[in-house]
XYZ file of C-alpha atoms in Angstrom:
563
model
C 61.644 50.826 63.217
C 62.710 48.017 65.523
C 60.010 45.759 64.089
C 61.107 46.578 60.540
C 64.752 45.870 61.446
C 63.870 42.486 62.971
C 61.779 41.579 59.895
C 64.642 42.493 57.577
C 67.077 40.437 59.657
C 64.773 37.401 59.604
C 64.341 37.717 55.815
C 68.105 37.906 55.407
C 68.488 34.791 57.585
C 65.954 32.924 55.465
C 67.797 33.895 52.278
C 71.089 32.735 53.796
C 69.557 29.403 54.849
C 68.075 28.975 51.360
C 71.460 29.716 49.793
C 73.146 27.231 52.145
C 70.575 24.553 51.332
C 70.944 25.090 47.606
C 74.739 24.972 47.950
C 74.604 21.683 49.856
C 72.234 20.303 47.222
C 74.709 21.240 44.516
C 77.446 19.458 46.463
C 75.308 16.328 46.741
C 74.729 16.409 42.993
C 78.443 16.919 42.408
C 79.435 13.764 44.291
C 77.257 11.454 42.229
C 79.453 8.778 40.614
C 79.006 6.494 37.649
C 78.090 2.871 38.223
C 81.556 1.577 37.275
C 83.265 3.902 39.765
C 84.358 2.178 43.020
C 83.331 5.306 44.933
C 79.721 4.649 43.929
C 79.816 1.288 45.725
C 81.535 2.893 48.711
C 78.846 5.585 48.926
C 76.093 2.988 48.591
C 77.699 0.966 51.390
C 77.708 3.997 53.675
C 74.143 4.983 52.768
C 72.938 1.513 53.736
C 74.296 2.011 57.261
C 77.466 -0.085 57.020
C 80.873 1.066 58.163
C 83.704 0.458 55.670
C 86.729 -1.393 56.994
C 90.404 -0.938 56.204
C 90.227 -3.695 53.578
C 87.289 -1.909 51.965
C 89.252 1.299 51.577
C 92.289 -0.620 50.324
C 90.192 -2.293 47.608
C 88.622 1.039 46.577
C 92.016 2.765 46.389
C 93.514 -0.092 44.342
C 90.548 -0.093 41.930
C 90.746 3.678 41.416
C 94.444 3.350 40.667
C 93.738 0.835 37.908
C 91.141 3.229 36.453
C 93.762 6.011 36.077
C 92.301 7.901 39.047
C 95.311 7.935 41.364
C 94.656 11.517 42.537
C 91.118 10.595 43.586
C 92.479 7.513 45.351
C 94.871 9.655 47.382
C 92.043 12.050 48.279
C 89.928 9.194 49.663
C 92.961 7.937 51.581
C 93.683 11.332 53.173
C 90.077 12.451 53.805
C 88.433 9.212 54.897
C 90.633 6.172 55.511
C 93.401 8.044 57.319
C 90.885 9.829 59.548
C 88.984 6.702 60.617
C 91.777 4.131 60.952
C 95.423 3.606 61.800
C 96.336 2.696 58.234
C 98.524 -0.295 57.478
C 101.236 -0.590 54.819
C 98.869 -2.247 52.320
C 96.760 0.879 51.745
C 99.854 3.114 51.574
C 101.262 0.772 48.919
C 97.936 0.781 47.038
C 98.073 4.575 46.692
C 101.688 4.531 45.492
C 101.050 1.673 43.062
C 98.050 3.552 41.655
C 100.400 6.271 40.445
C 102.631 3.596 38.933
C 99.643 2.194 37.021
C 99.235 5.690 35.521
C 102.964 5.856 34.604
C 103.607 8.526 37.246
C 106.435 7.034 39.336
C 107.582 10.535 40.415
C 104.218 11.081 42.120
C 104.520 7.647 43.729
C 107.944 8.534 45.153
C 106.564 11.886 46.351
C 103.848 10.020 48.252
C 106.311 7.545 49.785
C 108.611 10.407 50.844
C 105.668 12.186 52.538
C 104.889 8.885 54.255
C 108.441 8.747 55.627
C 108.271 12.413 56.725
C 105.155 11.584 58.707
C 106.979 8.733 60.406
C 109.990 10.965 61.221
C 107.701 13.674 62.650
C 106.609 11.211 65.337
C 110.020 11.572 67.012
C 108.931 14.929 68.478
C 108.134 14.922 72.237
C 104.495 15.902 71.669
C 104.043 12.877 69.294
C 105.427 10.316 71.689
C 103.759 6.908 71.369
C 102.323 7.465 67.881
C 105.323 6.222 65.879
C 104.527 2.575 66.577
C 100.998 3.044 65.220
C 102.134 4.240 61.778
C 103.020 1.552 59.266
C 106.411 1.644 57.569
C 107.412 0.902 53.961
C 108.113 -2.762 53.294
C 109.510 -4.879 50.457
C 106.267 -4.566 48.474
C 106.424 -0.752 48.320
C 109.236 -0.054 45.860
C 109.152 -2.817 43.165
C 106.208 -1.237 41.315
C 107.890 2.185 41.369
C 111.136 0.719 40.041
C 109.244 -1.165 37.337
C 107.476 2.043 36.231
C 110.779 3.932 36.008
C 112.355 1.082 34.009
C 109.367 0.903 31.617
C 109.943 4.583 30.836
C 113.695 4.061 30.356
C 114.620 6.233 33.369
C 117.373 3.965 34.680
C 119.154 6.724 36.629
C 116.027 7.246 38.697
C 115.847 3.489 39.272
C 119.314 3.440 40.813
C 118.514 6.565 42.818
C 115.357 4.841 44.123
C 117.402 1.789 45.094
C 119.806 4.005 47.039
C 116.986 5.920 48.771
C 115.270 2.630 49.510
C 118.274 1.376 51.476
C 119.540 4.597 53.079
C 116.375 6.546 53.926
C 113.494 4.074 53.806
C 115.537 1.335 55.486
C 114.292 -1.409 53.159
C 116.746 -3.947 51.726
C 116.212 -4.772 48.000
C 114.889 -8.279 47.516
C 114.478 -10.656 44.567
C 111.137 -9.050 43.842
C 112.809 -5.627 43.553
C 115.409 -6.722 41.008
C 112.945 -8.844 39.046
C 110.682 -5.778 38.733
C 113.687 -3.866 37.358
C 114.433 -6.624 34.823
C 110.790 -6.880 33.802
C 110.647 -3.113 33.226
C 113.732 -3.283 30.977
C 112.121 -6.084 28.939
C 108.894 -4.086 28.598
C 111.047 -1.185 27.378
C 112.570 -3.539 24.742
C 116.021 -3.197 26.281
C 117.366 -6.716 27.010
C 120.964 -5.463 27.199
C 120.136 -3.319 30.224
C 118.306 -6.292 31.743
C 121.465 -8.408 31.406
C 123.463 -5.573 32.999
C 121.067 -5.612 35.958
C 121.606 -9.367 36.353
C 125.384 -8.906 36.292
C 125.254 -6.144 38.943
C 122.968 -8.310 41.004
C 125.475 -11.158 40.810
C 128.303 -8.822 41.836
C 126.569 -8.030 45.136
C 128.104 -11.190 46.541
C 131.411 -9.338 46.567
C 129.980 -6.609 48.840
C 131.522 -7.528 52.197
C 129.136 -5.325 54.175
C 126.092 -7.057 52.722
C 127.721 -10.447 53.091
C 128.292 -9.738 56.770
C 124.659 -8.767 57.284
C 123.501 -11.876 55.349
C 121.188 -9.779 53.202
C 122.662 -10.747 49.845
C 120.335 -12.282 47.257
C 121.176 -13.702 43.846
C 119.298 -14.045 40.542
C 116.954 -16.992 40.166
C 115.901 -18.994 37.119
C 112.896 -16.691 36.613
C 115.237 -13.665 36.426
C 117.171 -15.173 33.519
C 113.987 -16.616 32.041
C 112.475 -13.186 31.297
C 115.501 -12.206 29.181
C 115.789 -15.614 27.484
C 112.103 -15.538 26.577
C 112.510 -12.079 25.035
C 115.468 -13.225 22.911
C 113.670 -16.379 21.742
C 110.501 -14.515 20.793
C 112.508 -11.992 18.760
C 114.606 -14.509 16.830
C 117.838 -14.168 18.852
C 117.937 -17.727 20.163
C 121.742 -17.674 20.158
C 121.773 -14.914 22.786
C 119.296 -16.904 24.850
C 121.577 -19.948 24.642
C 124.569 -17.856 25.790
C 122.551 -16.631 28.745
C 121.842 -20.273 29.618
C 125.615 -20.867 29.803
C 125.971 -17.790 32.028
C 123.517 -19.436 34.384
C 125.969 -22.319 34.715
C 128.795 -19.916 35.605
C 126.565 -18.161 38.163
C 125.596 -21.545 39.645
C 121.898 -20.980 38.901
C 119.893 -24.086 37.987
C 117.627 -23.587 34.943
C 114.009 -24.678 35.118
C 111.926 -26.601 32.582
C 110.210 -23.450 31.203
C 113.628 -22.075 30.189
C 114.429 -25.200 28.160
C 110.962 -25.042 26.585
C 111.582 -21.383 25.655
C 114.767 -22.375 23.798
C 112.976 -25.290 22.106
C 110.206 -22.989 20.938
C 112.716 -20.425 19.697
C 114.718 -22.934 17.649
C 111.602 -24.509 16.142
C 110.163 -21.079 15.358
C 113.376 -20.155 13.517
C 113.277 -23.438 11.554
C 116.196 -25.167 13.256
C 114.890 -28.555 14.498
C 118.391 -30.026 14.879
C 119.364 -27.444 17.496
C 116.007 -28.019 19.178
C 116.723 -31.763 19.392
C 120.071 -30.977 21.043
C 118.176 -29.140 23.792
C 115.722 -32.045 23.921
C 118.561 -34.552 24.483
C 119.834 -32.236 27.216
C 116.429 -32.492 28.857
C 116.555 -36.275 28.626
C 119.845 -36.292 30.554
C 122.226 -36.667 27.616
C 124.020 -33.355 28.112
C 126.186 -31.534 30.623
C 123.374 -30.584 33.009
C 122.467 -33.001 35.795
C 118.730 -33.203 35.187
C 118.049 -35.712 37.936
C 119.666 -33.469 40.518
C 117.740 -30.436 39.239
C 114.546 -32.535 38.941
C 113.898 -31.252 35.443
C 112.230 -33.560 32.925
C 110.276 -33.159 29.678
C 106.545 -32.605 29.935
C 103.638 -32.811 27.524
C 104.299 -29.249 26.299
C 107.830 -30.242 25.272
C 106.627 -33.076 23.060
C 103.665 -31.097 21.730
C 105.976 -28.380 20.378
C 107.862 -30.974 18.314
C 104.629 -32.616 17.183
C 103.244 -29.239 16.082
C 106.406 -28.417 14.162
C 106.431 -31.707 12.226
C 102.654 -31.557 11.774
C 102.908 -28.132 10.132
C 105.536 -29.588 7.810
C 103.374 -32.611 6.980
C 106.160 -34.957 8.149
C 104.174 -37.907 9.512
C 107.296 -40.022 10.091
C 108.887 -37.594 12.538
C 105.521 -36.893 14.153
C 105.049 -40.628 14.809
C 108.642 -40.811 16.085
C 108.005 -38.228 18.774
C 104.662 -39.795 19.616
C 106.461 -43.120 20.168
C 109.103 -41.380 22.313
C 106.305 -39.816 24.316
C 104.767 -43.219 24.931
C 108.078 -44.721 26.040
C 109.045 -41.804 28.287
C 109.807 -43.091 31.769
C 107.971 -40.137 33.291
C 104.677 -41.554 31.932
C 103.513 -38.411 30.187
C 99.776 -38.371 29.679
C 98.637 -38.016 26.071
C 95.819 -35.484 25.749
C 93.506 -34.229 23.021
C 95.972 -31.649 21.734
C 98.608 -34.319 21.133
C 96.072 -36.300 19.102
C 95.160 -33.147 17.181
C 98.833 -32.612 16.282
C 99.148 -36.187 14.965
C 95.953 -35.806 12.920
C 97.212 -32.466 11.620
C 100.393 -34.128 10.339
C 98.366 -36.542 8.185
C 96.072 -33.706 7.106
C 99.042 -31.689 5.846
C 100.259 -34.825 4.089
C 96.897 -34.917 2.189
C 95.793 -38.176 3.846
C 92.468 -37.382 5.594
C 91.473 -41.060 5.927
C 94.617 -41.804 7.923
C 94.100 -38.643 9.988
C 90.626 -39.858 10.967
C 91.865 -43.379 11.689
C 94.752 -42.213 13.933
C 92.506 -39.749 15.731
C 89.845 -42.309 16.580
C 92.335 -45.092 17.435
C 94.277 -42.863 19.858
C 91.058 -41.698 21.523
C 90.014 -45.317 22.081
C 93.494 -46.531 23.075
C 94.063 -43.929 25.791
C 90.385 -43.616 26.730
C 90.444 -39.869 26.245
C 87.226 -37.918 26.345
C 86.545 -36.765 22.763
C 87.355 -33.131 22.200
C 86.340 -30.710 19.475
C 89.953 -29.835 18.516
C 91.154 -33.206 17.072
C 87.799 -33.892 15.415
C 87.795 -30.439 13.835
C 91.279 -31.212 12.509
C 89.845 -34.269 10.767
C 87.022 -32.152 9.309
C 89.608 -29.657 8.021
C 91.580 -32.507 6.433
C 88.582 -33.676 4.418
C 87.670 -30.100 3.467
C 91.197 -29.425 2.224
C 91.024 -32.484 0.010
C 87.634 -31.308 -1.329
C 85.572 -34.175 0.124
C 82.752 -32.218 1.744
C 80.563 -35.319 2.044
C 83.004 -36.993 4.427
C 83.602 -33.714 6.272
C 79.896 -33.350 7.040
C 79.753 -37.013 8.067
C 82.455 -36.348 10.692
C 80.550 -33.273 11.904
C 77.398 -35.381 12.398
C 79.402 -38.073 14.211
C 80.716 -35.428 16.586
C 77.218 -34.795 17.892
C 75.708 -38.263 17.478
C 78.554 -40.642 18.468
C 80.937 -38.553 20.575
C 78.538 -36.055 22.166
C 80.836 -33.191 21.142
C 79.399 -29.881 20.008
C 81.068 -28.511 16.865
C 82.195 -24.913 17.092
C 82.281 -22.051 14.614
C 85.694 -23.080 13.333
C 84.378 -26.553 12.508
C 81.626 -25.170 10.312
C 83.937 -22.533 8.835
C 86.034 -25.304 7.270
C 82.931 -26.861 5.714
C 81.669 -23.506 4.438
C 85.087 -22.757 2.928
C 85.130 -26.127 1.118
C 81.684 -25.502 -0.389
C 82.829 -22.035 -1.399
C 85.760 -23.521 -3.302
C 83.247 -25.669 -5.198
C 81.030 -22.597 -5.773
C 78.104 -24.488 -4.277
C 75.747 -21.804 -2.968
C 72.937 -24.222 -2.094
C 75.226 -26.241 0.180
C 76.568 -23.097 1.822
C 72.996 -22.026 2.517
C 72.140 -25.459 3.905
C 75.159 -25.495 6.240
C 74.275 -21.987 7.442
C 70.723 -23.156 8.184
C 72.199 -26.140 10.027
C 74.232 -23.765 12.192
C 71.150 -21.691 12.992
C 69.316 -24.859 14.044
C 72.190 -25.621 16.439
C 71.981 -22.174 17.996
C 74.826 -20.361 16.214
C 74.588 -16.769 15.083
C 75.582 -16.340 11.460
C 74.924 -12.626 11.092
C 77.993 -11.499 13.040
C 81.494 -12.512 14.057
C 83.804 -15.028 12.400
C 80.917 -17.095 11.035
C 79.645 -14.173 8.968
C 83.160 -13.502 7.673
C 83.471 -17.139 6.582
C 80.088 -17.014 4.843
C 80.901 -13.761 3.079
C 84.239 -15.070 1.806
C 82.694 -18.333 0.607
C 79.769 -16.637 -1.141
C 82.052 -14.111 -2.792
C 83.992 -17.067 -4.204
C 80.703 -18.005 -5.867
C 80.618 -14.671 -7.754
C 77.828 -13.193 -5.620
C 77.557 -9.471 -5.074
C 77.591 -7.785 -1.714
C 73.832 -7.198 -1.592
C 73.059 -10.793 -2.551
C 75.380 -12.087 0.168
C 73.824 -9.869 2.838
C 70.293 -10.844 1.783
C 71.080 -14.540 1.957
C 72.688 -14.308 5.393
C 69.807 -12.282 6.813
C 67.257 -14.616 5.248
C 68.849 -17.740 6.720
C 69.385 -16.079 10.082
C 65.679 -15.269 10.331
C 64.324 -18.759 10.973
C 60.922 -17.424 12.038
C 60.344 -15.965 8.593
C 61.398 -19.254 7.011
C 58.982 -21.261 9.141
C 56.175 -18.809 8.363
C 56.820 -19.031 4.651
C 56.783 -22.826 4.784
C 53.483 -22.734 6.680
C 51.998 -20.467 4.026
C 53.002 -23.011 1.369
C 51.243 -25.825 3.188
C 54.420 -26.877 5.007
C 55.898 -27.913 1.660
C 58.892 -26.602 -0.176
C 58.268 -24.664 -3.348
C 60.205 -27.013 -5.596
C 57.997 -29.912 -4.431
C 54.863 -28.117 -5.677
C 56.243 -26.866 -8.950
C 54.697 -29.593 -11.113
C 51.227 -28.874 -9.773
C 49.248 -26.668 -12.147
C 47.316 -25.041 -9.294
C 50.538 -24.355 -7.453
C 51.990 -22.822 -10.592
C 49.176 -20.279 -10.572
C 49.579 -19.585 -6.827
C 53.352 -19.115 -7.026
C 54.796 -16.752 -4.366
C 55.426 -13.180 -5.455
C 59.155 -13.357 -4.641
C 59.764 -16.292 -6.966
C 62.040 -15.673 -9.900
C 60.625 -15.008 -13.359
C 60.154 -17.820 -15.844
C 62.251 -16.553 -18.703
C 63.872 -19.235 -20.859
C 67.337 -19.234 -19.205
C 65.829 -19.263 -15.722
C 63.395 -22.058 -16.636
C 66.440 -24.117 -17.612
C 67.983 -23.359 -14.230
C 64.707 -24.346 -12.555
C 64.650 -27.709 -14.318
C 68.235 -28.380 -13.291
C 67.484 -27.469 -9.661
C 64.361 -29.668 -9.634
C 66.444 -32.597 -10.870
C 68.947 -32.043 -8.076
C 66.058 -31.875 -5.606
C 64.654 -35.222 -6.768
C 68.103 -36.792 -6.476
C 68.479 -35.401 -2.976
C 65.091 -36.748 -1.849
C 65.901 -40.164 -3.280
C 69.199 -40.212 -1.401
C 67.423 -39.141 1.778
C 65.017 -42.054 1.403
C 68.019 -44.404 1.245
C 69.373 -42.917 4.470
C 72.559 -41.561 2.917
C 71.734 -37.878 3.388
C 69.580 -36.098 5.983
C 67.909 -33.673 3.586
C 67.418 -32.954 -0.063
C 69.780 -30.618 -1.897
C 72.656 -31.855 0.109
C 74.999 -31.701 -2.857
C 74.640 -30.102 -6.217
C 76.833 -29.726 -9.254
C 74.975 -26.662 -10.489
C 77.453 -23.876 -9.774
C 77.019 -21.302 -12.520
C 77.076 -17.649 -11.414
C 73.519 -17.114 -12.766
C 72.222 -20.073 -10.758
C 74.065 -18.925 -7.640
C 72.578 -15.438 -7.942
C 69.111 -16.933 -8.296
C 69.614 -19.026 -5.162
C 70.874 -16.018 -3.236
C 67.831 -13.998 -4.218
C 65.709 -16.680 -2.616
C 63.877 -18.060 -5.628
C 63.179 -21.757 -6.015
C 65.550 -22.625 -3.151
C 64.243 -19.941 -0.829
C 62.818 -22.519 1.579
C 66.285 -23.498 2.690
């Protein structure tokens, strides 16, 4: 009986150990994390034998907060970081800010309050000496909480947090605190409340207790700038201008970005005269002492005016501001975007030749490295006027003379111009050119441009997709050319033997299509003759054959399939 009892006990022990092992295995499986989870990297760091530092835990907690995993971040803080280290304020703030990232400011305040309770518990006799080791809230703790409350429109809780911050947490509100409040009001689309915050902030100078402690702060230019920028972007430039005058009354010096905000707002609303008043103010012709404030126009100031007049096609005013930019005593450096604005003015005035001349002359005069933006503007000018020959010449000069790689937008202008002419062969040739340069034409903006242009040529959806896929597959094109003896089909069409060995995907030789074939062969001979003269790189560069039937035949890949 004793032996049987011992055997039963040992069997029970084995079953218990097996159950414990299986339970631990399930736990190990449960703590597996995805590759984009910061805890995966933390676990891998520990498994490799390294010991995480305080900065490691702070980074993990901050990353989890941004991934909407604030609860998990607090668990890691309580179970690991707090056990191994005397935590500093940075990791406490990271946990609280994680809740703010998830729009849970109440949870953030709950965590900060528990932090303060832990500090107060150190006053007990049995905790003597530990209070100095615990970090305390600082000026970086509360701004994110206040901003989260303001974003949600909970202004009462903001003021309650400000009061708790001073009375219980013993932290004096700083510029960062109030700016976070103002930013939250702007994000909540409530500029009136933001102006109220600025007024209350200004009134703190009348608080004698704060004045005595020398802890009073006042709004800065950036505080007003957030509200002014909101007004200017939403068409209320007049309110932004009034706020600029309030800055004068509050003895706050405006910065250059504030003047540029007002300039942008006036130009956006179509009021260039008011914008020039602000511009004269910047030049020192107003009531502000710009030399004392060290505020002067920069390249962005002039570029906004150049862009406005360029969009209007007013070359006279564009040249006027370019001249003023040259004569500016601050020696503002003219860059590629300024040149692009000048070229754009002539392009909108339907003068592409002058746009090209001004672009190239300014590049040479100021020895500016050629950039794709101004040269693409010249290409767009020629395409708008319908001169695709000159547009493609400029594109070739970009690569050959200026060592500038054209981008998708450059070719999109050329494709659009050919689409307006309903020239499918040229669209196909430009698409093949792009593939040779390494562009993808079967996705993105390039495909959209090709689809729009080909639809202008009366092609159906299936024909458009077939053409794009055919051109995109350069390997198939090279193989087909090799099968034809490395010759294009239209070059072998007069050969009787080649007529008999015509590819199976060639179009039928009904009477209307034979007429289209003869017309395409004539265009091909003209293209080869022009190529021999050096005027065009390849045959079929231009064609006047733009009937819908011919375009459909080209899209199906008949006699022009080799392109």
